[in-house]
Short mmCIF file of C-alpha atoms in Angstrom, two decimals:
data_model
loop_
_atom_site.label_atom_id
_atom_site.label_comp_id
_atom_site.label_asym_id
_atom_site.label_seq_id
_atom_site.Cartn_x
_atom_site.Cartn_y
_atom_site.Cartn_z
CA THR R 1222 16.52 -34.27 28.83
CA GLN R 1223 13.39 -33.74 26.32
CA LEU R 1224 14.77 -33.10 23.11
CA LEU R 1225 12.65 -30.40 21.15
CA GLU R 1226 13.15 -30.57 17.38
CA GLN R 1227 12.36 -27.34 15.12
CA SER R 1228 11.79 -27.19 11.21
CA PRO R 1229 12.53 -25.46 9.00
CA GLN R 1230 14.80 -23.14 10.83
CA PHE R 1231 14.98 -20.71 8.57
CA LEU R 1232 11.99 -19.38 5.92
CA SER R 1233 11.67 -16.62 3.90
CA ILE R 1234 8.68 -16.07 1.88
CA GLN R 1235 6.30 -13.38 0.56
CA GLU R 1236 3.27 -11.51 2.47
CA GLY R 1237 0.12 -14.12 1.20
CA GLU R 1238 2.26 -17.90 1.37
CA ASN R 1239 0.86 -20.13 3.29
CA LEU R 1240 3.33 -22.07 5.15
CA THR R 1241 3.98 -24.85 7.87
CA VAL R 1242 6.38 -25.16 10.79
CA TYR R 1243 6.77 -28.07 12.88
CA CYS R 1244 7.73 -29.51 16.04
CA ASN R 1245 8.88 -33.19 16.72
CA SER R 1246 9.75 -35.10 19.40
CA SER R 1247 10.10 -38.87 21.00
CA SER R 1248 8.87 -37.59 24.31
CA VAL R 1249 5.27 -37.65 25.68
CA PHE R 1250 4.19 -34.30 26.48
CA SER R 1251 1.45 -32.76 29.24
CA SER R 1252 1.24 -29.38 27.37
CA LEU R 1253 3.04 -27.91 24.65
CA GLN R 1254 3.40 -24.33 23.86
CA TRP R 1255 4.27 -21.80 20.85
CA TYR R 1256 6.22 -18.63 21.58
CA ARG R 1257 6.47 -15.86 18.83
CA GLN R 1258 9.94 -13.64 19.45
CA GLU R 1259 10.43 -10.38 18.22
CA PRO R 1260 14.11 -9.12 17.58
CA GLY R 1261 15.25 -7.71 20.86
CA GLU R 1262 12.13 -9.02 22.79
CA GLY R 1263 11.54 -11.86 25.57
CA PRO R 1264 9.27 -14.44 23.74
CA VAL R 1265 5.19 -14.47 23.76
CA LEU R 1266 2.71 -17.09 24.22
CA LEU R 1267 0.97 -17.65 21.29
CA VAL R 1268 -0.81 -20.68 22.17
CA THR R 1269 -0.73 -23.86 24.59
CA VAL R 1270 -1.79 -26.98 23.56
CA VAL R 1271 -2.59 -30.27 25.92
CA THR R 1272 -5.31 -32.43 24.27
CA GLY R 1273 -3.30 -35.34 21.74
CA GLY R 1274 -5.54 -34.09 18.52
CA GLU R 1275 -5.79 -30.62 19.71
CA VAL R 1276 -6.95 -27.65 17.37
CA LYS R 1277 -6.21 -24.96 17.96
CA LYS R 1278 -7.31 -21.01 15.47
CA LEU R 1279 -5.11 -17.63 16.47
CA LYS R 1280 -5.99 -15.61 14.10
CA ARG R 1281 -4.61 -17.09 10.76
CA LEU R 1282 -2.33 -19.30 12.73
CA THR R 1283 -3.69 -23.06 12.94
CA PHE R 1284 -1.54 -24.93 15.85
CA GLN R 1285 -2.58 -28.51 16.34
CA PHE R 1286 -0.74 -30.96 19.06
CA GLY R 1287 -0.37 -35.06 17.31
CA ASP R 1288 -3.03 -37.83 18.50
CA ALA R 1289 -0.22 -39.17 21.05
CA ARG R 1290 1.04 -35.82 22.21
CA LYS R 1291 4.80 -36.24 20.70
CA ASP R 1292 4.89 -33.47 17.57
CA SER R 1293 3.37 -30.01 17.09
CA SER R 1294 2.79 -27.82 13.90
CA LEU R 1295 2.01 -24.13 13.01
CA HIS R 1296 -0.05 -22.83 9.81
CA ILE R 1297 0.28 -19.42 9.02
CA THR R 1298 -2.34 -18.46 6.88
CA ALA R 1299 -1.62 -16.36 3.76
CA ALA R 1300 1.50 -14.97 5.77
CA GLN R 1301 1.59 -11.09 6.46
CA PRO R 1302 5.04 -9.02 7.34
CA GLY R 1303 4.06 -8.78 10.68
CA ASP R 1304 4.42 -12.71 11.20
CA THR R 1305 7.72 -11.90 10.71
CA GLY R 1306 9.36 -13.38 14.00
CA LEU R 1307 11.03 -16.50 15.52
CA TYR R 1308 8.71 -19.66 16.20
CA LEU R 1309 9.54 -21.30 19.62
CA CYS R 1310 7.87 -24.26 20.80
CA ALA R 1311 8.03 -25.58 24.10
CA GLY R 1312 6.47 -28.82 26.37
CA GLY R 1313 8.01 -30.29 28.98
CA PRO R 1314 6.19 -33.49 31.01
CA GLY R 1315 3.90 -31.18 34.06
CA GLY R 1316 4.39 -30.65 37.67
CA SER R 1317 7.46 -28.78 38.53
CA TYR R 1318 9.84 -29.89 35.46
CA ILE R 1319 10.67 -26.22 33.72
CA PRO R 1320 9.58 -26.80 29.36
CA THR R 1321 12.41 -27.27 26.72
CA PHE R 1322 12.68 -25.48 24.15
CA GLY R 1323 13.25 -26.29 20.45
CA ARG R 1324 15.56 -23.81 18.49
CA GLY R 1325 13.20 -22.16 16.66
CA THR R 1326 12.16 -21.14 13.23
CA SER R 1327 13.48 -18.21 12.53
CA LEU R 1328 9.94 -16.64 10.16
CA ILE R 1329 10.43 -13.73 6.89
CA VAL R 1330 7.31 -12.91 5.46
CA HIS R 1331 8.40 -9.86 2.73
CA PRO R 1332 5.73 -7.00 1.27
CA ASN U 1241 1.45 -5.10 37.08
CA ALA U 1242 4.39 -5.02 35.03
CA GLY U 1243 4.66 -8.34 34.75
CA VAL U 1244 8.42 -9.91 34.58
CA THR U 1245 11.57 -7.22 34.16
CA GLN U 1246 14.73 -6.96 34.11
CA THR U 1247 17.96 -4.56 34.51
CA PRO U 1248 19.66 -3.57 33.42
CA LYS U 1249 19.29 -4.24 28.99
CA PHE U 1250 22.61 -4.32 27.76
CA GLN U 1251 25.32 -4.63 29.48
CA VAL U 1252 29.34 -5.34 28.76
CA LEU U 1253 32.23 -7.10 31.06
CA LYS U 1254 35.57 -7.18 30.77
CA THR U 1255 36.86 -10.76 31.83
CA GLY U 1256 36.96 -12.17 35.24
CA GLN U 1257 35.07 -9.50 36.61
CA SER U 1258 31.53 -10.74 38.36
CA MET U 1259 27.55 -8.55 38.22
CA THR U 1260 24.53 -9.69 39.35
CA LEU U 1261 21.10 -9.77 36.44
CA GLN U 1262 18.14 -8.84 38.63
CA CYS U 1263 14.31 -10.10 37.49
CA ALA U 1264 11.78 -9.51 39.50
CA GLN U 1265 8.43 -10.33 38.83
CA ASP U 1266 5.17 -9.09 40.46
CA MET U 1267 2.04 -12.09 40.02
CA ASN U 1268 2.82 -13.72 42.68
CA HIS U 1269 4.45 -16.82 40.75
CA GLU U 1270 6.11 -19.56 42.11
CA TYR U 1271 8.29 -20.61 39.17
CA MET U 1272 11.05 -18.59 37.83
CA SER U 1273 13.62 -19.71 35.67
CA TRP U 1274 16.93 -18.28 33.58
CA TYR U 1275 17.47 -18.44 30.22
CA ARG U 1276 20.08 -17.85 28.07
CA GLN U 1277 19.98 -17.21 24.33
CA ASP U 1278 22.81 -17.45 21.78
CA PRO U 1279 22.55 -17.84 18.10
CA GLY U 1280 21.11 -21.15 16.64
CA MET U 1281 20.93 -22.72 20.35
CA GLY U 1282 17.42 -22.09 21.42
CA LEU U 1283 17.33 -21.08 24.77
CA ARG U 1284 18.76 -22.94 27.24
CA LEU U 1285 17.94 -23.10 30.86
CA ILE U 1286 20.08 -22.13 33.49
CA HIS U 1287 19.39 -22.12 37.05
CA TYR U 1288 15.22 -21.93 38.01
CA SER U 1289 13.16 -22.76 41.38
CA VAL U 1290 10.37 -23.57 42.38
CA GLY U 1291 9.56 -21.30 45.06
CA ALA U 1292 11.71 -18.93 47.24
CA GLY U 1293 13.95 -20.99 49.23
CA ILE U 1294 14.43 -23.32 46.29
CA THR U 1295 16.80 -23.79 43.57
CA ASP U 1296 18.23 -26.26 40.92
CA GLN U 1297 20.76 -26.11 38.38
CA GLY U 1298 19.38 -26.60 34.40
CA GLU U 1299 21.62 -27.22 31.43
CA VAL U 1300 23.97 -24.90 31.26
CA PRO U 1301 24.62 -23.55 34.93
CA ASN U 1302 28.37 -23.67 35.28
CA GLY U 1303 29.71 -20.09 35.71
CA TYR U 1304 26.42 -18.69 36.70
CA ASN U 1305 24.98 -18.94 40.51
CA VAL U 1306 21.62 -17.82 41.98
CA SER U 1307 19.29 -17.30 45.25
CA ARG U 1308 15.33 -16.95 45.46
CA SER U 1309 15.64 -15.25 49.40
CA THR U 1310 11.48 -13.57 47.93
CA THR U 1311 9.08 -15.33 45.46
CA GLU U 1312 9.15 -12.08 43.73
CA ASP U 1313 13.28 -11.84 43.39
CA PHE U 1314 15.82 -14.15 41.43
CA PRO U 1315 18.81 -12.80 40.28
CA LEU U 1316 21.65 -14.45 38.43
CA ARG U 1317 24.91 -13.83 39.10
CA LEU U 1318 28.24 -14.48 36.88
CA LEU U 1319 30.77 -15.35 39.59
CA SER U 1320 33.78 -13.87 37.24
CA ALA U 1321 32.64 -13.40 33.49
CA ALA U 1322 34.10 -14.83 29.85
CA PRO U 1323 33.85 -13.59 26.65
CA SER U 1324 31.77 -17.44 26.59
CA GLN U 1325 29.29 -16.08 28.23
CA THR U 1326 28.20 -13.36 25.84
CA SER U 1327 25.06 -13.45 25.11
CA VAL U 1328 21.05 -12.49 25.72
CA TYR U 1329 19.73 -13.77 29.06
CA PHE U 1330 16.14 -13.99 29.61
CA CYS U 1331 14.48 -14.26 32.91
CA ALA U 1332 10.91 -16.19 32.98
CA SER U 1333 8.07 -16.41 35.36
CA ARG U 1334 4.96 -19.39 35.31
CA PRO U 1335 2.50 -20.07 38.11
CA ASP U 1336 2.14 -23.39 39.32
CA ARG U 1337 -0.65 -24.23 39.08
CA GLY U 1338 -1.95 -24.07 35.14
CA GLY U 1339 -0.66 -25.09 32.25
CA ASP U 1340 2.96 -24.88 31.74
CA GLU U 1341 2.89 -21.03 29.73
CA GLN U 1342 6.09 -18.96 31.37
CA TYR U 1343 6.33 -14.77 31.18
CA PHE U 1344 9.70 -13.78 29.34
CA GLY U 1345 11.29 -10.66 30.88
CA PRO U 1346 12.43 -8.76 27.98
CA GLY U 1347 16.01 -10.06 28.21
CA THR U 1348 19.65 -8.44 28.90
CA ARG U 1349 22.02 -8.36 26.28
CA LEU U 1350 25.49 -9.20 28.21
CA THR U 1351 29.19 -9.00 26.09
CA VAL U 1352 32.33 -10.31 27.62
CA THR U 1353 35.70 -8.84 26.37
#
């Protein structure tokens, strides 16, 4: 089983602050996904990164895949209360293998 | 498209009872999987299927059975419910080509007393 370590586990910030959450592993992934989950709902895909060093932007969210494809980060600029949720990363070696999930970072953005 | 649907949304069982959690998808995805989510534990894979007639165990399969008779449906059966199976259960699907992106259902919150 490939293990994904996410940090921090919890984050509580004020609206307008910037933040970065991390997803690390000792294994190489063919791709890595970031999901956001709101209370009472299932995870929703935000982005997939595939190439080492890749950077993707989704409005105020910036996702980066490490050069060695073993880690990833999610940076949120000027956080808003609507960003509140559980952020999960997932990855796998590809093919028929089902991706492994990290334990998530729970983010609360206070107005 | 409805995507991935799950029923019921909530369920309370007594220890020893059995039940089936239903999952269906209308995206013609080959891969389907069941996860349970517990506080601080993230999503843990119970069983998965790479196509009709093919299933395999995940990280925490004990106490659960699955079958995949059609592409659309992937039910999860609890044989004899235990309090340790109190959790939120998510079904997910993904196509067999492309990336590893999964599409999740809304979840079933199960309490075993």
